[in-house]
Coordinates of N, CA and C in Angstrom, one line a residue:
V1 N -222.6 -62.1 -70.3 CA -221.7 -62.1 -71.5 C -222.6 -62.2 -72.7
D2 N -223.5 -63.1 -72.6 CA -224.8 -63.2 -73.9 C -225.1 -62.3 -74.4
F3 N -225.8 -61.2 -73.4 CA -226.4 -59.9 -73.4 C -225.7 -58.9 -74.2
V4 N -224.1 -58.6 -73.8 CA -223.4 -57.9 -74.5 C -222.8 -58.4 -75.8
L5 N -222.5 -59.6 -75.7 CA -222.0 -60.2 -77.2 C -223.2 -59.8 -78.0
G6 N -224.7 -60.6 -77.8 CA -225.9 -60.1 -78.4 C -225.8 -58.8 -78.8
G7 N -226.0 -57.9 -78.0 CA -226.0 -56.5 -78.3 C -225.0 -55.7 -79.4
F8 N -223.9 -56.4 -79.2 CA -222.7 -55.8 -80.0 C -223.1 -56.4 -81.2
Y9 N -223.2 -57.6 -81.5 CA -223.4 -58.4 -82.9 C -224.6 -58.0 -83.5
L10 N -225.7 -58.0 -82.6 CA -227.1 -57.2 -83.5 C -227.3 -55.9 -84.1
F11 N -226.3 -55.2 -83.2 CA -226.2 -53.8 -83.8 C -225.4 -53.2 -84.8
G12 N -224.5 -54.3 -85.2 CA -223.8 -54.2 -86.4 C -222.3 -53.7 -86.1
T13 N -221.9 -53.5 -84.6 CA -220.0 -53.9 -84.2 C -220.1 -54.8 -83.9
Q14 N -218.7 -55.0 -84.4 CA -217.8 -56.1 -84.1 C -216.6 -56.0 -83.0
P15 N -216.7 -56.8 -81.9 CA -216.3 -56.6 -80.7 C -214.4 -57.3 -80.9
F16 N -213.9 -56.7 -80.6 CA -212.4 -57.0 -80.6 C -211.9 -57.7 -79.4
F17 N -211.7 -58.9 -79.6 CA -211.2 -59.7 -78.3 C -209.5 -59.8 -77.9
H18 N -208.9 -59.1 -77.3 CA -207.4 -59.0 -77.2 C -207.0 -59.7 -76.4
A19 N -206.9 -61.1 -76.0 CA -206.4 -61.9 -74.8 C -205.9 -63.2 -75.2
V20 N -205.2 -63.6 -74.3 CA -204.6 -65.2 -74.9 C -205.6 -66.2 -74.6
E21 N -206.7 -65.7 -73.9 CA -207.9 -66.8 -73.3 C -209.0 -65.9 -73.0
L22 N -210.1 -65.7 -73.6 CA -211.2 -65.3 -73.4 C -211.8 -65.9 -71.6
W23 N -211.8 -66.9 -71.3 CA -212.0 -67.1 -70.3 C -211.3 -68.3 -69.8
D24 N -211.1 -68.8 -68.2 CA -210.4 -69.6 -67.5 C -211.5 -70.9 -67.9
P25 N -210.1 -71.9 -68.5 CA -210.8 -73.4 -68.8 C -211.5 -74.3 -67.4
D26 N -211.1 -73.8 -66.6 CA -211.3 -74.2 -65.3 C -212.6 -73.4 -64.4
D27 N -212.8 -72.4 -64.8 CA -214.3 -71.8 -64.4 C -215.3 -72.8 -64.3
E28 N -216.0 -72.9 -63.4 CA -217.7 -73.4 -63.4 C -218.5 -73.0 -64.8
H29 N -218.0 -71.8 -65.0 CA -218.9 -71.0 -65.8 C -218.6 -71.1 -67.4
A30 N -217.2 -72.0 -67.7 CA -217.0 -71.9 -68.8 C -217.3 -72.4 -69.7
A31 N -218.2 -73.1 -69.9 CA -219.0 -74.0 -71.3 C -219.9 -73.0 -71.4
E32 N -220.2 -72.2 -70.5 CA -221.6 -71.2 -70.9 C -220.6 -69.9 -71.6
L33 N -220.0 -69.8 -71.3 CA -219.3 -68.7 -71.8 C -218.8 -68.9 -73.3
E34 N -218.3 -70.2 -73.5 CA -218.0 -70.9 -74.7 C -219.3 -70.9 -75.7
A35 N -220.1 -71.5 -75.3 CA -221.4 -71.6 -75.9 C -221.4 -70.3 -76.5
S36 N -222.1 -69.2 -75.7 CA -222.5 -68.1 -76.0 C -221.4 -67.2 -77.2
V37 N -220.1 -67.2 -76.8 CA -219.2 -67.0 -77.8 C -219.1 -67.7 -78.9
T38 N -219.3 -68.8 -79.2 CA -219.7 -69.5 -80.4 C -221.0 -69.1 -81.0
R39 N -222.2 -69.2 -80.1 CA -222.9 -68.5 -80.9 C -223.5 -67.5 -82.0
W40 N -222.9 -66.4 -80.8 CA -223.0 -64.9 -81.8 C -221.9 -64.8 -82.6
T41 N -220.6 -65.6 -82.5 CA -219.8 -65.4 -83.7 C -220.2 -66.0 -85.0
G42 N -220.8 -67.4 -84.9 CA -221.5 -67.7 -85.6 C -222.8 -67.4 -86.3
F43 N -223.4 -66.3 -85.3 CA -224.4 -65.6 -86.1 C -223.8 -64.3 -86.8
F44 N -222.9 -63.7 -86.2 CA -222.2 -62.4 -87.3 C -221.6 -63.5 -88.4
R45 N -220.8 -64.2 -88.1 CA -220.5 -64.6 -89.9 C -221.5 -64.9 -90.5
E46 N -222.8 -65.5 -90.5 CA -223.5 -65.9 -90.8 C -224.2 -64.4 -91.8
H47 N -224.1 -63.6 -91.0 CA -225.1 -62.1 -91.6 C -223.8 -61.3 -91.6
R48 N -222.7 -61.4 -92.0 CA -222.0 -60.3 -91.8 C -222.2 -59.2 -92.8
T49 N -222.2 -59.5 -93.9 CA -222.2 -58.3 -95.3 C -223.8 -57.5 -94.8
R50 N -224.5 -58.6 -94.1 CA -226.0 -57.3 -93.6 C -225.4 -56.6 -92.6
L51 N -224.7 -57.1 -91.6 CA -224.6 -56.4 -90.4 C -223.7 -55.2 -90.7
L52 N -223.0 -55.6 -91.7 CA -221.3 -54.6 -91.7 C -221.5 -53.2 -93.1
G53 N -222.9 -53.3 -93.5 CA -223.0 -52.1 -94.1 C -223.4 -52.4 -95.8
M54 N -223.7 -53.6 -95.9 CA -224.0 -53.9 -97.4 C -225.6 -53.2 -97.7
G55 N -226.2 -53.0 -96.1 CA -227.6 -52.5 -96.2 C -227.6 -51.3 -95.3
R56 N -228.5 -50.9 -95.0 CA -228.9 -49.6 -93.7 C -229.1 -50.1 -92.6
M57 N -228.6 -49.8 -91.8 CA -229.0 -50.2 -90.3 C -230.0 -48.9 -89.9
L58 N -231.6 -49.4 -89.6 CA -232.9 -48.4 -88.6 C -233.0 -48.9 -87.6
H59 N -232.9 -47.9 -86.7 CA -233.6 -48.0 -85.4 C -234.9 -47.8 -85.3
L60 N -235.5 -48.8 -85.4 CA -236.9 -49.0 -85.2 C -237.5 -48.0 -84.2
R61 N -237.1 -47.9 -83.4 CA -237.3 -47.0 -82.1 C -236.4 -46.6 -81.6
R62 N -236.6 -44.9 -80.7 CA -235.2 -44.3 -80.2 C -234.8 -45.1 -79.1
P63 N -233.4 -45.3 -79.0 CA -233.0 -46.1 -77.9 C -233.0 -45.4 -77.1
T64 N -233.3 -45.8 -75.6 CA -233.6 -45.2 -74.4 C -232.8 -46.4 -73.2
A65 N -232.5 -47.2 -73.5 CA -231.9 -48.0 -72.2 C -232.7 -48.5 -71.4
R66 N -234.0 -48.1 -71.8 CA -235.2 -48.1 -70.5 C -236.4 -49.1 -71.2
F67 N -236.1 -49.4 -72.6 CA -237.6 -50.5 -73.1 C -236.3 -50.9 -73.9
L68 N -237.0 -52.1 -74.9 CA -236.6 -52.6 -75.8 C -236.2 -51.6 -77.2
E69 N -234.7 -52.1 -77.4 CA -234.0 -51.5 -78.4 C -234.1 -52.5 -79.7
A70 N -234.7 -51.6 -80.6 CA -234.6 -52.6 -82.1 C -234.3 -51.8 -83.5
V71 N -233.4 -52.8 -83.9 CA -232.9 -52.2 -85.1 C -233.3 -53.1 -86.2
A72 N -233.3 -52.8 -87.5 CA -233.5 -53.6 -88.5 C -232.2 -53.2 -89.6
H73 N -231.6 -54.2 -90.0 CA -230.4 -54.5 -91.2 C -230.9 -54.5 -92.4
V74 N -231.3 -53.9 -93.5 CA -231.9 -54.3 -94.9 C -231.5 -53.5 -96.0
T75 N -231.8 -54.4 -96.8 CA -231.2 -54.0 -98.4 C -232.1 -54.1 -99.1
S76 N -232.4 -53.2 -100.5 CA -233.6 -53.1 -101.0 C -232.5 -54.1 -102.5
D77 N -231.5 -54.7 -102.3 CA -231.2 -55.7 -103.5 C -231.7 -57.0 -103.6
A78 N -232.6 -56.8 -104.8 CA -233.6 -57.8 -105.1 C -233.3 -59.5 -105.5
S79 N -231.7 -59.2 -105.7 CA -231.1 -60.7 -105.6 C -230.3 -61.3 -104.3
E80 N -230.6 -60.5 -103.5 CA -230.4 -60.9 -102.1 C -231.8 -61.7 -101.4
P81 N -231.2 -63.2 -101.2 CA -232.4 -63.9 -100.5 C -232.7 -63.7 -99.0
L82 N -232.1 -62.7 -98.5 CA -231.8 -62.0 -97.1 C -232.2 -60.8 -97.2
R83 N -233.3 -60.0 -97.2 CA -234.0 -58.9 -97.1 C -233.3 -58.1 -96.1
A84 N -233.3 -58.6 -94.9 CA -233.6 -57.9 -93.3 C -233.6 -59.1 -92.3
V85 N -232.7 -58.1 -91.2 CA -232.4 -58.9 -90.2 C -233.0 -58.0 -89.0
V86 N -233.6 -58.2 -88.6 CA -234.2 -57.5 -86.9 C -233.6 -58.1 -86.0
G87 N -232.9 -57.2 -85.1 CA -232.2 -57.4 -83.8 C -233.3 -56.7 -82.7
L88 N -233.5 -57.4 -81.6 CA -234.1 -56.7 -80.6 C -233.1 -57.0 -79.2
V89 N -233.0 -55.8 -78.7 CA -232.1 -56.0 -77.7 C -232.8 -55.3 -76.0
N90 N -232.8 -56.2 -75.1 CA -233.6 -55.9 -73.9 C -232.4 -55.4 -72.8
P91 N -232.7 -53.7 -72.6 CA -231.4 -53.7 -71.9 C -231.6 -53.7 -70.4
T92 N -232.7 -53.9 -69.9 CA -233.6 -53.9 -68.7 C -233.4 -55.4 -68.3
S93 N -233.6 -55.2 -66.7 CA -233.2 -56.8 -65.9 C -234.5 -57.4 -65.9
R94 N -235.7 -56.6 -66.3 CA -237.0 -57.4 -66.3 C -237.4 -57.8 -67.8
G95 N -238.6 -58.7 -67.8 CA -239.2 -59.2 -69.0 C -239.9 -57.7 -69.8
I96 N -240.0 -58.1 -71.2 CA -240.6 -56.9 -71.6 C -241.7 -57.3 -72.6
A97 N -242.6 -57.5 -72.7 CA -243.5 -57.7 -74.1 C -244.3 -56.7 -74.7
D98 N -244.0 -56.4 -75.9 CA -244.6 -55.4 -76.7 C -244.6 -55.7 -78.3
N99 N -245.4 -55.1 -79.1 CA -245.7 -55.3 -80.6 C -244.8 -53.9 -81.1
I100 N -244.2 -54.5 -82.1 CA -243.1 -53.7 -82.7 C -243.5 -53.4 -84.2
T101 N -243.7 -52.6 -84.8 CA -244.0 -52.1 -86.3 C -242.8 -52.3 -87.0
V102 N -242.4 -53.1 -87.8 CA -241.4 -53.0 -88.7 C -241.9 -52.7 -90.2
S103 N -241.3 -51.8 -91.0 CA -241.8 -51.2 -92.0 C -240.7 -51.5 -92.8
L104 N -240.8 -52.5 -93.8 CA -240.0 -53.3 -94.9 C -239.7 -52.4 -96.1
Y105 N -240.2 -51.1 -95.9 CA -240.1 -50.2 -97.5 C -238.8 -50.3 -97.7
Y106 N -237.7 -50.2 -97.0 CA -236.2 -49.9 -97.0 C -235.7 -51.0 -97.9
A107 N -236.3 -52.3 -97.6 CA -236.5 -53.8 -97.9 C -236.3 -53.9 -99.3
G108 N -237.3 -53.0 -99.8 CA -237.9 -53.0 -101.3 C -238.9 -54.1 -101.6
L109 N -239.8 -54.3 -100.3 CA -240.8 -55.3 -100.0 C -241.9 -54.5 -100.6
A110 N -243.0 -54.8 -101.7 CA -244.0 -54.2 -101.8 C -245.0 -54.2 -100.4
P111 N -246.1 -53.6 -100.5 CA -247.0 -53.8 -99.3 C -247.6 -55.3 -99.5
G112 N -248.0 -56.2 -98.6 CA -248.7 -57.1 -98.6 C -247.6 -58.0 -99.3
A113 N -246.4 -58.0 -99.0 CA -245.2 -59.5 -99.8 C -245.3 -60.2 -98.1
T114 N -245.1 -61.5 -98.7 CA -244.8 -62.7 -97.6 C -243.7 -62.6 -97.3
V115 N -243.6 -62.5 -95.6 CA -242.5 -62.6 -94.7 C -242.3 -63.8 -94.1
L116 N -241.2 -64.1 -94.0 CA -240.9 -65.6 -93.4 C -239.9 -65.4 -92.3

């Protein structure tokens, strides 16, 4: 569930839940499910304007479902305190270590700008 919700929200899509209950409160994994939904819903609410089109969504590499999938949600609006949100999703069942170059050109940042 955590992987699926993270993928939806990081790639700027909003899942639609249509149910009386999302999980059975008596299920042994109910607390984990609730924590995952709460975490990702909170993330989405915090970054909603960035994720839903106030800026651009850029694929940092072609999605193949065999390696890291990476996107950056960016805006060049200088009045915005948060210019970019980068999302990395590992669609495989194995751990992956890689270096990814993130061009912040579309975020309106000059070469050599400090990024936190």
